[in-house]
Short mmCIF file of C-alpha atoms and ligand atoms in Angstrom, two decimals:
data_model
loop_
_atom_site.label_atom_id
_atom_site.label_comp_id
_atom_site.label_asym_id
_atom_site.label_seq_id
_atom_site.Cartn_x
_atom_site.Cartn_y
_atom_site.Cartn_z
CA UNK A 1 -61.03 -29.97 49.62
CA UNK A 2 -61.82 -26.66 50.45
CA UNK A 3 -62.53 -22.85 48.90
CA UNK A 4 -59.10 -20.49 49.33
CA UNK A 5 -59.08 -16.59 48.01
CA UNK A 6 -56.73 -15.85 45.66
CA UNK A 7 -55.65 -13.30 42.72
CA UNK A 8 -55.00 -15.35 39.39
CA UNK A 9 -54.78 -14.76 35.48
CA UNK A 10 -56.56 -15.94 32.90
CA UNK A 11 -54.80 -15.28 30.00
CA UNK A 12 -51.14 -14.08 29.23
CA UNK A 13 -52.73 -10.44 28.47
CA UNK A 14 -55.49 -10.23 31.26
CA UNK A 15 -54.93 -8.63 34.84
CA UNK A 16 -54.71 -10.10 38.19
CA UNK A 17 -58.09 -10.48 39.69
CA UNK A 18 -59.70 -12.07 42.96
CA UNK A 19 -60.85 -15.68 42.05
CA UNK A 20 -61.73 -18.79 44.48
CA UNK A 21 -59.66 -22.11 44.08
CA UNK A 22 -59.69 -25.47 45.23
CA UNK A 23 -57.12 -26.09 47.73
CA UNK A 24 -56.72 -29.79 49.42
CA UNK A 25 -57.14 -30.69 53.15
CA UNK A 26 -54.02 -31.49 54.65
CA UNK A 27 -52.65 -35.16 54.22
CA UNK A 28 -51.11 -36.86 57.42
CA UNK A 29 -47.62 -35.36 56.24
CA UNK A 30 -49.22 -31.60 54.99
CA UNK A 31 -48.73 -28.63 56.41
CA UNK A 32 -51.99 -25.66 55.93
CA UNK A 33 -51.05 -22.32 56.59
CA UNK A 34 -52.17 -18.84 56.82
CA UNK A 35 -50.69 -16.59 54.48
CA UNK A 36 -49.42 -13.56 55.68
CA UNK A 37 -46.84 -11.91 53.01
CA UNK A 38 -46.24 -12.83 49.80
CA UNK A 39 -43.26 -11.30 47.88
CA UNK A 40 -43.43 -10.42 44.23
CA UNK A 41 -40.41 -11.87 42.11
CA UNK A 42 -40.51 -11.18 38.71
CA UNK A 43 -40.97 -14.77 37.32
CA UNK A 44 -44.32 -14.09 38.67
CA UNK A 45 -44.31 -11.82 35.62
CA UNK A 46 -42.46 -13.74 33.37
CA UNK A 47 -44.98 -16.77 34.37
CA UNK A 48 -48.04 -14.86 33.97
CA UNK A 49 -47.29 -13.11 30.82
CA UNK A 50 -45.55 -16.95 29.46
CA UNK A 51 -42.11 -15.32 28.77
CA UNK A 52 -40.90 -18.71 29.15
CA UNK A 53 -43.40 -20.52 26.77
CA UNK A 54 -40.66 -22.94 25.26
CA UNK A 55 -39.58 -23.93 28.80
CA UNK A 56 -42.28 -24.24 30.75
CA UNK A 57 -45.69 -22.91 29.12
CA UNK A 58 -48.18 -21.17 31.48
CA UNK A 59 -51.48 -23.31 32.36
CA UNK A 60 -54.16 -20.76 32.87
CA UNK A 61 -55.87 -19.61 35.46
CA UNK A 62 -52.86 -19.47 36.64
CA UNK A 63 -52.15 -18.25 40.83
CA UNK A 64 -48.20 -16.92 41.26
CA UNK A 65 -46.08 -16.36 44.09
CA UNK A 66 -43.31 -18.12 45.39
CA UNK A 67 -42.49 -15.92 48.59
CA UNK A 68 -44.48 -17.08 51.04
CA UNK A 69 -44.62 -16.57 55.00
CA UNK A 70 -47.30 -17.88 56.88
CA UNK A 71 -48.79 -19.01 60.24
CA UNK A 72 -49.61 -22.63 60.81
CA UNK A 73 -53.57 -23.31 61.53
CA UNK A 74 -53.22 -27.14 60.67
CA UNK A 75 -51.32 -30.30 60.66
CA UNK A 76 -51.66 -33.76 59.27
CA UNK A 77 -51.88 -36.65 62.20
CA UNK A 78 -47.98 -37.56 61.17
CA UNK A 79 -46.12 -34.21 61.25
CA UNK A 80 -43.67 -34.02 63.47
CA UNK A 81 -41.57 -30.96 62.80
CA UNK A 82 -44.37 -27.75 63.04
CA UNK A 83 -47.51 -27.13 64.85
CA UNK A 84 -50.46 -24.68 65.16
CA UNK A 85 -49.47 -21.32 65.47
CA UNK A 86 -46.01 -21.20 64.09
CA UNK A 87 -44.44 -19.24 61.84
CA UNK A 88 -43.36 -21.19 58.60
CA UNK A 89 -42.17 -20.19 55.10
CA UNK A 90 -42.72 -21.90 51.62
CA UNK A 91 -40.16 -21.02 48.50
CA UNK A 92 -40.46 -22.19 44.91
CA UNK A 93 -40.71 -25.62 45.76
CA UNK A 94 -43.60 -27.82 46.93
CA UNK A 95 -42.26 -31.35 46.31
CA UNK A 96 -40.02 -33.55 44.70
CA UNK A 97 -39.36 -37.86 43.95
CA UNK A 98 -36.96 -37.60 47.31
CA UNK A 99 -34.85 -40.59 45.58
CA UNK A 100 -33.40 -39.51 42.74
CA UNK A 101 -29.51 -38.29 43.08
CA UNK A 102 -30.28 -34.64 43.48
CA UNK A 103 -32.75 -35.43 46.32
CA UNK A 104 -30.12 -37.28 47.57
CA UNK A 105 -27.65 -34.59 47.85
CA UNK A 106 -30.09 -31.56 49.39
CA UNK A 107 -30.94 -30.16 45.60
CA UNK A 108 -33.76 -31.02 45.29
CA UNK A 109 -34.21 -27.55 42.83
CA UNK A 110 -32.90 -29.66 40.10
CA UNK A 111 -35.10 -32.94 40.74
CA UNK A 112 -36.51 -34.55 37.50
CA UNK A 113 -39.97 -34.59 39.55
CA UNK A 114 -39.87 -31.36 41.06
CA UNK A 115 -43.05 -30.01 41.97
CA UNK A 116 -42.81 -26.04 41.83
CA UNK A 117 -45.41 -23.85 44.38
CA UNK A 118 -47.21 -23.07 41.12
CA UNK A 119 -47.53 -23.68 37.29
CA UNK A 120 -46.48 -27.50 37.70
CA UNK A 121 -48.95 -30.48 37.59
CA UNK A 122 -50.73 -31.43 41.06
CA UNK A 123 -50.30 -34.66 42.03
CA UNK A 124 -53.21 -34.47 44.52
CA UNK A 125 -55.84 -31.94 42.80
CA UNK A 126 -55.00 -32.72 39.08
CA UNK A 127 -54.63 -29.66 36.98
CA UNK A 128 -51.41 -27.31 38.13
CA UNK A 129 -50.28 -26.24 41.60
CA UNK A 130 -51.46 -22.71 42.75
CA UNK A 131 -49.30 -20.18 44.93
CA UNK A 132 -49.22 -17.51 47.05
CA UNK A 133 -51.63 -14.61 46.22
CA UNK A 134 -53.82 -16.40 48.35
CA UNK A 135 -55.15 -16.72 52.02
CA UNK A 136 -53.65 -19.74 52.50
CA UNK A 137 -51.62 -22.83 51.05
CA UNK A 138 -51.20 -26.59 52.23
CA UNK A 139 -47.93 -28.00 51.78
CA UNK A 140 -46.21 -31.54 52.64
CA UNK A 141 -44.07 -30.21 55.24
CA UNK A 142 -40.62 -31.51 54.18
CA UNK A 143 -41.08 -28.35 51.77
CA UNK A 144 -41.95 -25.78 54.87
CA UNK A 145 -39.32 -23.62 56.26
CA UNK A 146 -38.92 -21.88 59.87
CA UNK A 147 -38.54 -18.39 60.21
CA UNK A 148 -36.34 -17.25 62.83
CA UNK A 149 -38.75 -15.15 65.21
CA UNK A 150 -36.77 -12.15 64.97
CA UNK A 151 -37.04 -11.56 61.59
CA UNK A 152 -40.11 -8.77 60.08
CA UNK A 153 -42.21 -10.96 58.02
CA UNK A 154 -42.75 -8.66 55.13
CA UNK A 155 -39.19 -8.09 54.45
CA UNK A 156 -38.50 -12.05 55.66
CA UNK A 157 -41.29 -13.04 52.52
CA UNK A 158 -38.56 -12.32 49.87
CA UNK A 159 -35.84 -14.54 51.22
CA UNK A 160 -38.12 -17.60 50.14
CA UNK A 161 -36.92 -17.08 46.16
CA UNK A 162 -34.95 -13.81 46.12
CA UNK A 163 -32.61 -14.21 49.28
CA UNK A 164 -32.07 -18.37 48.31
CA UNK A 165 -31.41 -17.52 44.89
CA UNK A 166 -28.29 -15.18 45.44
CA UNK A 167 -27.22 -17.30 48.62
CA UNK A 168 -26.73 -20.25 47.12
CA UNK A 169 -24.80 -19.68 43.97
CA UNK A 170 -22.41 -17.36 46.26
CA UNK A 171 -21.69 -20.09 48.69
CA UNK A 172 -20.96 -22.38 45.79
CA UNK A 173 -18.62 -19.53 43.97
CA UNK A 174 -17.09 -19.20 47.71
CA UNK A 175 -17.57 -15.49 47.85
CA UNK A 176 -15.81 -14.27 50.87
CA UNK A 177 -12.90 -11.75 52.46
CA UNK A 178 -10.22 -11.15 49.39
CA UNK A 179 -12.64 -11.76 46.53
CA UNK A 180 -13.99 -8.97 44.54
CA UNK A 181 -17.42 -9.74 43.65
CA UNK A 182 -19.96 -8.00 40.82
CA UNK A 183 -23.54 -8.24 41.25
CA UNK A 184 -25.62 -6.58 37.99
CA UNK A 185 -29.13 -5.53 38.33
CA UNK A 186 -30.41 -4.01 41.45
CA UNK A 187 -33.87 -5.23 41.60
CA UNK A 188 -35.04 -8.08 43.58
CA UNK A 189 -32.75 -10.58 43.70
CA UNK A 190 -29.42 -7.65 43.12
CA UNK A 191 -29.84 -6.01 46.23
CA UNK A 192 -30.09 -9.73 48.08
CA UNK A 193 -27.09 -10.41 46.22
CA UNK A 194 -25.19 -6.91 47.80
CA UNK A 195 -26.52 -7.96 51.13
CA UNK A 196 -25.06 -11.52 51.36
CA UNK A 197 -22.15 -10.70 49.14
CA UNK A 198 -20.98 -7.76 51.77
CA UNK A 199 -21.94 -10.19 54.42
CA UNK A 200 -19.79 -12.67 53.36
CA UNK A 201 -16.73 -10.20 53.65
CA UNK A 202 -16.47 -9.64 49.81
CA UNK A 203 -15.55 -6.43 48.09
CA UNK A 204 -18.60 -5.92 46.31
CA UNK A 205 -19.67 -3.61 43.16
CA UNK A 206 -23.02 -2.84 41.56
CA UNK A 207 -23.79 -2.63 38.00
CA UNK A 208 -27.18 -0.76 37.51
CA UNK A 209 -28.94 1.13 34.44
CA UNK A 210 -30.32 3.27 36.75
CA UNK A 211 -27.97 5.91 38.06
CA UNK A 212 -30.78 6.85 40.61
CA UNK A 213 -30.04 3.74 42.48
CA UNK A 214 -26.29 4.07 43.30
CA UNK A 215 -27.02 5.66 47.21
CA UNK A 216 -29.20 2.98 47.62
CA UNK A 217 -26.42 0.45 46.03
CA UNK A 218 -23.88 2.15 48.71
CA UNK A 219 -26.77 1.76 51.54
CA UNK A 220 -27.30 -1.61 50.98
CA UNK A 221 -23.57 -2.91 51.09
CA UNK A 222 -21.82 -2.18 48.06
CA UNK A 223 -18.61 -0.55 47.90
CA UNK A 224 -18.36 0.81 44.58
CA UNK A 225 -21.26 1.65 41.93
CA UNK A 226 -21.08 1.22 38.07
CA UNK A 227 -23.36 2.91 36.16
CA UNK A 228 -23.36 0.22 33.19
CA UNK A 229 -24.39 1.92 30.37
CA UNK A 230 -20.77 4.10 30.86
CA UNK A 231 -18.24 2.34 28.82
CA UNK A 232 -15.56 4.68 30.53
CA UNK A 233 -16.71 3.38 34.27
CA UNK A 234 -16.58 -0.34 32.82
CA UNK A 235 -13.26 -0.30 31.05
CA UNK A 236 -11.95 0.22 34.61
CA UNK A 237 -12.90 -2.49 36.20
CA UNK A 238 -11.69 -5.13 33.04
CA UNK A 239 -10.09 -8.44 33.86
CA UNK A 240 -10.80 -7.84 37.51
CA UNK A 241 -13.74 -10.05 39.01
CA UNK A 242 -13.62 -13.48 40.83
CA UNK A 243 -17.12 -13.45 40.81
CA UNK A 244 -20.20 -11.79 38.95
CA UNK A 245 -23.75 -12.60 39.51
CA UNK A 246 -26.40 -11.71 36.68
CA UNK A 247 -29.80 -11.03 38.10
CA UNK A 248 -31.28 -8.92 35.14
CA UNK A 249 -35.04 -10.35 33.51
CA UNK A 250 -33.80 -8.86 30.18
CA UNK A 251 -31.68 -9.05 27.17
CA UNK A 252 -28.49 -7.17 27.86
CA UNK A 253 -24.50 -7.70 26.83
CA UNK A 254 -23.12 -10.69 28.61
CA UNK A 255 -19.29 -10.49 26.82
CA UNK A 256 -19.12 -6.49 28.32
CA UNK A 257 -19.31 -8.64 31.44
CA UNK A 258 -17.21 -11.57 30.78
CA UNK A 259 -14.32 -9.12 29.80
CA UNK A 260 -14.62 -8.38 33.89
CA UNK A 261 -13.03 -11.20 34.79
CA UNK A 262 -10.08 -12.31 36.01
CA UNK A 263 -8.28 -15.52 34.50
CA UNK A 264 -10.53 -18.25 35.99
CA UNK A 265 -13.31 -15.89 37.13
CA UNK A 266 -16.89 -17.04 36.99
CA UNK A 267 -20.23 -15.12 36.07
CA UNK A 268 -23.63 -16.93 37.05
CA UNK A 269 -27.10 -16.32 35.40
CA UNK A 270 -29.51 -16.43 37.73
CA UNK A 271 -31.40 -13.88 36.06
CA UNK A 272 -33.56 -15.48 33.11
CA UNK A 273 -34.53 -13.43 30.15
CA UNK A 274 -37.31 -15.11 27.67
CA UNK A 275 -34.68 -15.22 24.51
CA UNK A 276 -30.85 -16.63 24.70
CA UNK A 277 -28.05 -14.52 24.85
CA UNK A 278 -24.81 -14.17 23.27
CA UNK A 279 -21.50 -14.98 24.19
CA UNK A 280 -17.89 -14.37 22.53
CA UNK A 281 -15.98 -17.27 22.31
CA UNK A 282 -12.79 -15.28 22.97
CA UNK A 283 -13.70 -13.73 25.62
CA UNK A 284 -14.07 -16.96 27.52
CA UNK A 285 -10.85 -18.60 25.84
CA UNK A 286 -9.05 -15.81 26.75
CA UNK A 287 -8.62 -16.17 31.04
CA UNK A 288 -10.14 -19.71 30.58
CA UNK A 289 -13.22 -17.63 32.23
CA UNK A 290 -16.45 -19.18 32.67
CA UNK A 291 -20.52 -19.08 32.72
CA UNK A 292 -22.93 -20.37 34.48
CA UNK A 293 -26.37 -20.59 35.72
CA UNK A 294 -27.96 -21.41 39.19
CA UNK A 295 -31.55 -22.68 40.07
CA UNK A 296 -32.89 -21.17 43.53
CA UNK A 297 -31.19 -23.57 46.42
CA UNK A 298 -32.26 -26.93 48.11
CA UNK A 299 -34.24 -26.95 51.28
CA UNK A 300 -31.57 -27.49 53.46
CA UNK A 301 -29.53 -25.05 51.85
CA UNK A 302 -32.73 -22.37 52.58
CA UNK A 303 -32.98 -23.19 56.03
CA UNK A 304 -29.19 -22.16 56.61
CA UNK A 305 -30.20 -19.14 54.35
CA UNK A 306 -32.48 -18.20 56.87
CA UNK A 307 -31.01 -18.92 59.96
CA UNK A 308 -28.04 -16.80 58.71
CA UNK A 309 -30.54 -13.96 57.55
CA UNK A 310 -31.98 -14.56 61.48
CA UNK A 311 -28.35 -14.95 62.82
CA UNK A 312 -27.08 -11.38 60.75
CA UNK A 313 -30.44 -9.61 60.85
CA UNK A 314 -30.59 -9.35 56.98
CA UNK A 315 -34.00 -9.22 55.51
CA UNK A 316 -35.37 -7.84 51.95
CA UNK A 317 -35.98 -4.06 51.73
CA UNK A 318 -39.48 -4.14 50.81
CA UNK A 319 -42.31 -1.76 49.93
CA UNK A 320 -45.85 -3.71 51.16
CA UNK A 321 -48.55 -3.18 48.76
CA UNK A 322 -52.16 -4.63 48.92
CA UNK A 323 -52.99 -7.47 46.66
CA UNK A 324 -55.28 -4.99 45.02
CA UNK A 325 -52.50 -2.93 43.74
CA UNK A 326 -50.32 -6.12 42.41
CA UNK A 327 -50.95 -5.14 38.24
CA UNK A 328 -49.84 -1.84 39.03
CA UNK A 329 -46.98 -3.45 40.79
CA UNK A 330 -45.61 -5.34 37.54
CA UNK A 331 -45.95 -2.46 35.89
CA UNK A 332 -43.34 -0.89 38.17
CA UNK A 333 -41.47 -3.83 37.93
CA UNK A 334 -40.96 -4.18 34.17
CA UNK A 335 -39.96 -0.11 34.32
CA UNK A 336 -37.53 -1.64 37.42
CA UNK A 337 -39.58 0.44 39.58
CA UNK A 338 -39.27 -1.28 43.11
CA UNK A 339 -37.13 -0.58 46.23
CA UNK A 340 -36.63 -3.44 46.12
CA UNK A 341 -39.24 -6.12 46.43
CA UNK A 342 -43.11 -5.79 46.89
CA UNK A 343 -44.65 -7.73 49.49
CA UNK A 344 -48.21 -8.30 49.69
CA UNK A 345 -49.50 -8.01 53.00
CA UNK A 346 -52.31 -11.05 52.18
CA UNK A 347 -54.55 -9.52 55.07
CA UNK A 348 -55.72 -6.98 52.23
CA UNK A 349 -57.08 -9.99 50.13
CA UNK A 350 -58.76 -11.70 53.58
CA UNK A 351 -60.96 -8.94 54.14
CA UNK A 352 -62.49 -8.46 50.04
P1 NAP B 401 -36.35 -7.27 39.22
O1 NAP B 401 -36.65 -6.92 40.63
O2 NAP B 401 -37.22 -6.74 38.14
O3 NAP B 401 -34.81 -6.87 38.96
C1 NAP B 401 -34.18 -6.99 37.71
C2 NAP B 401 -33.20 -5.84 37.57
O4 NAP B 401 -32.50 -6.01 36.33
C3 NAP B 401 -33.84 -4.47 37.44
O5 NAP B 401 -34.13 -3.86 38.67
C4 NAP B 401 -32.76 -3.68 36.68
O6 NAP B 401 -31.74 -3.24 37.59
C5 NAP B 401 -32.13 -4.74 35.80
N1 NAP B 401 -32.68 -4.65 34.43
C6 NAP B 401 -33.98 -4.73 34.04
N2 NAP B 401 -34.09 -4.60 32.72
C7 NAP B 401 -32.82 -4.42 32.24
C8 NAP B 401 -32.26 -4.27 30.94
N3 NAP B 401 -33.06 -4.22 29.86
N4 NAP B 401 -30.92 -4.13 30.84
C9 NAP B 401 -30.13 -4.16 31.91
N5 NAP B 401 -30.60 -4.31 33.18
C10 NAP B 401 -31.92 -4.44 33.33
O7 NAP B 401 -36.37 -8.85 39.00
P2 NAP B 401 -36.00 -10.03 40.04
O8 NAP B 401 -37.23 -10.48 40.72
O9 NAP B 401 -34.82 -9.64 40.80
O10 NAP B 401 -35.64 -11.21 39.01
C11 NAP B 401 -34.55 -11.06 38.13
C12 NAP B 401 -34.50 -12.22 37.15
O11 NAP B 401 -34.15 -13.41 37.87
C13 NAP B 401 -35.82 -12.55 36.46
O12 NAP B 401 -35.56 -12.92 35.12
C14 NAP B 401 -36.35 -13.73 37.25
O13 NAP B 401 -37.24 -14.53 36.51
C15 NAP B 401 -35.06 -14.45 37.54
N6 NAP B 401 -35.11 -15.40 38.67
C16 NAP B 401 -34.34 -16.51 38.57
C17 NAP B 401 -34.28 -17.40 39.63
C18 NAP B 401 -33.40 -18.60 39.57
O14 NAP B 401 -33.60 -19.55 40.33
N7 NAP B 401 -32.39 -18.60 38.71
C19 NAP B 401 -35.03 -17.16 40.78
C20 NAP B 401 -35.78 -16.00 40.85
C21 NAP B 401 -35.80 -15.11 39.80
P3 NAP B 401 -31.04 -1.80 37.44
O15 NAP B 401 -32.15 -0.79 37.48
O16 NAP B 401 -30.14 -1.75 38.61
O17 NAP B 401 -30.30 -1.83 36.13
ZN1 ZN B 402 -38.80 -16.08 42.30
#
């Protein structure tokens, strides 16, 4: 065992503040890294603040972060697949059984034994896993990712939860060329969502509450803009989606969404507000229409994530912050206040 630096909360009303924690020495089959960036998603907020307290209650202290890019210093005597020195990545999820049938098939997101980066119980330590506002991690390194070298590290931090979680429910959905695709929200995971959905060929269109945004929508990918609180602009576009994916971390009017669809269209939740939300029966009887929800991505499926982010040059558009400034940061978040992820640039946190 040994003494890492990291940022954690105490309570669901307390700030972020330095803090030491126990981390373990690598096992023959762990991975230790360096932590370089660390992306902010807002389930880091949700977490911290237990939003989600009949799902899955907060242990306190609790460390966040789920974006996580690193450098290698040290590897157990049986890993075979990284070294010192290179550059790795860990996402949401630290381990899981590896046998049951969702292991089986590459998702492991939806393993009865998952083990998530933080918040879950630690097999090895006891107590609950710890993430990435910290100097370093140790991971078993069937759970570490490689980062194509081309790739900025800041901007590559975000792909870990943000860039997976729109990925992965688009390749399922089979956005491409000759679908028309909404994504609503441009936060964190949104303008992922733009980037891969106009990568992909799709004709996409953004649904903000923030008419400030809709350059930046344009920028970013999307072909047409809809400011959401317009019913006009939205009456438009009714019965006319293949696709929509929800990123938004609040309450908000699903069935003016569902109505979007075409007969057989599809809107995923990846988004995940703390209370349910409504939906018309009619409107989904009505086009046989349907929704969903979507869970991050396997490991497999967020290595091809990033190879294709390495192979298309597609990283997060990020603004790096020091871990100092990460309560003013959710702040900014919950006022959706970010262009459009923070990365924490963990060298600020080695040298307090
Ligand atoms: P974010 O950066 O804060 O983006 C959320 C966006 O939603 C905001 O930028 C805003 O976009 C829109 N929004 C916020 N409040 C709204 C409201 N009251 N009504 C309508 N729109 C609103 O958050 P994020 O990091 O992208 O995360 C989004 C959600 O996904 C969170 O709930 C998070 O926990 C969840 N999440 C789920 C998974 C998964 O595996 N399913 C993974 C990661 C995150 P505009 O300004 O454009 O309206
Ligand atoms: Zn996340």
């Amino acid at each position: 065992m040994y003494n890492a630096k990291a940022y954690s909360a105490t309570s669901a009303t307390s700030r972020l503040a330095a803090t030491r924690i126990s981390r373990r020495d690598p096992t023959e089959h762990d991975v230790q890294l360096e932590i370089l960036f660390c992306g902010i998603c807002h389930s880091d907020v949700h977490s911290v603040r237990n939003e989600w307290s009949d799902v899955m209650p907060t242990v306190y202290p609790i460390v966040p972060g789920h974006e996580i890019v690193g450098r290698v210093t040290r590897v157990g005597s049986a890993v075979t697949r990284y070294k010192a020195g290179d550059l790795v990545a860990v996402g949401c999820l630290v381990d899981s059984d590896g046998t049951c049938p969702h292991c089986r098939d590459g998702l492991e997101q939806f393993c009865p034994n998952l083990t998530l980066t933080f918040n879950s119980k630690d097999e090895h330590l006891g107590g609950v896993t710890y993430g990435g506002y910290s100097d370093s991690v140790v991971v078993d390194e069937r759970f570490v990712l490689r980062v194509p070298s081309t790739l900025d590290l800041a901007g590559a931090a975000p792909l870990l939860c943000a860039g997976i979680t729109t990925y992965s429910p688009m390749r399922h959905w089979n956005v491409g060329k000759g679908k028309k695709v909404g994504v609503i929200g441009l936060g964190g995971l949104g303008h992922m969502g733009v980037k891969f959905a106009d990568a992909f060929g799709a004709h996409v269109v953004v649904f903000t509450t923030s008419p400030r945004k809709k350059e930046d929508a344009l920028r970013l990918g999307a072909d047409e803009v809809v400011v959401s609180r317009d019913a006009d602009e939205m009456r438009k576009h009714a019965g006319s989606f293949d696709f929509i994916l929800d990123t938004v971390s609040a309450d908000h009017d699903l069935d003016a969404y569902v109505n979007l669809l075409r007969r057989d269209g599809n809107l995923t939740l990846v988004g995940a507000p703390a209370k349910p939300l409504g939906v018309s029966a009619f409107g989904l009887i009505m086009g046989r229409r349907s929704v969903s929800g979507s869970s991050i991505g396997g490991i497999a499926e967020t290595q091809e994530m990033l190879d294709f982010c390495g192979a298309h040059g597609i990283t997060a558009d990020v603004e790096v912050i020091p871990i100092q400034k990460v309560n003013e940061a959710y702040e900014r978040l919950l006022k959706s206040d970010v262009k459009y992820r923070f990365s924490i640039d963990m060298a600020s946190l080695r040298s307090e």
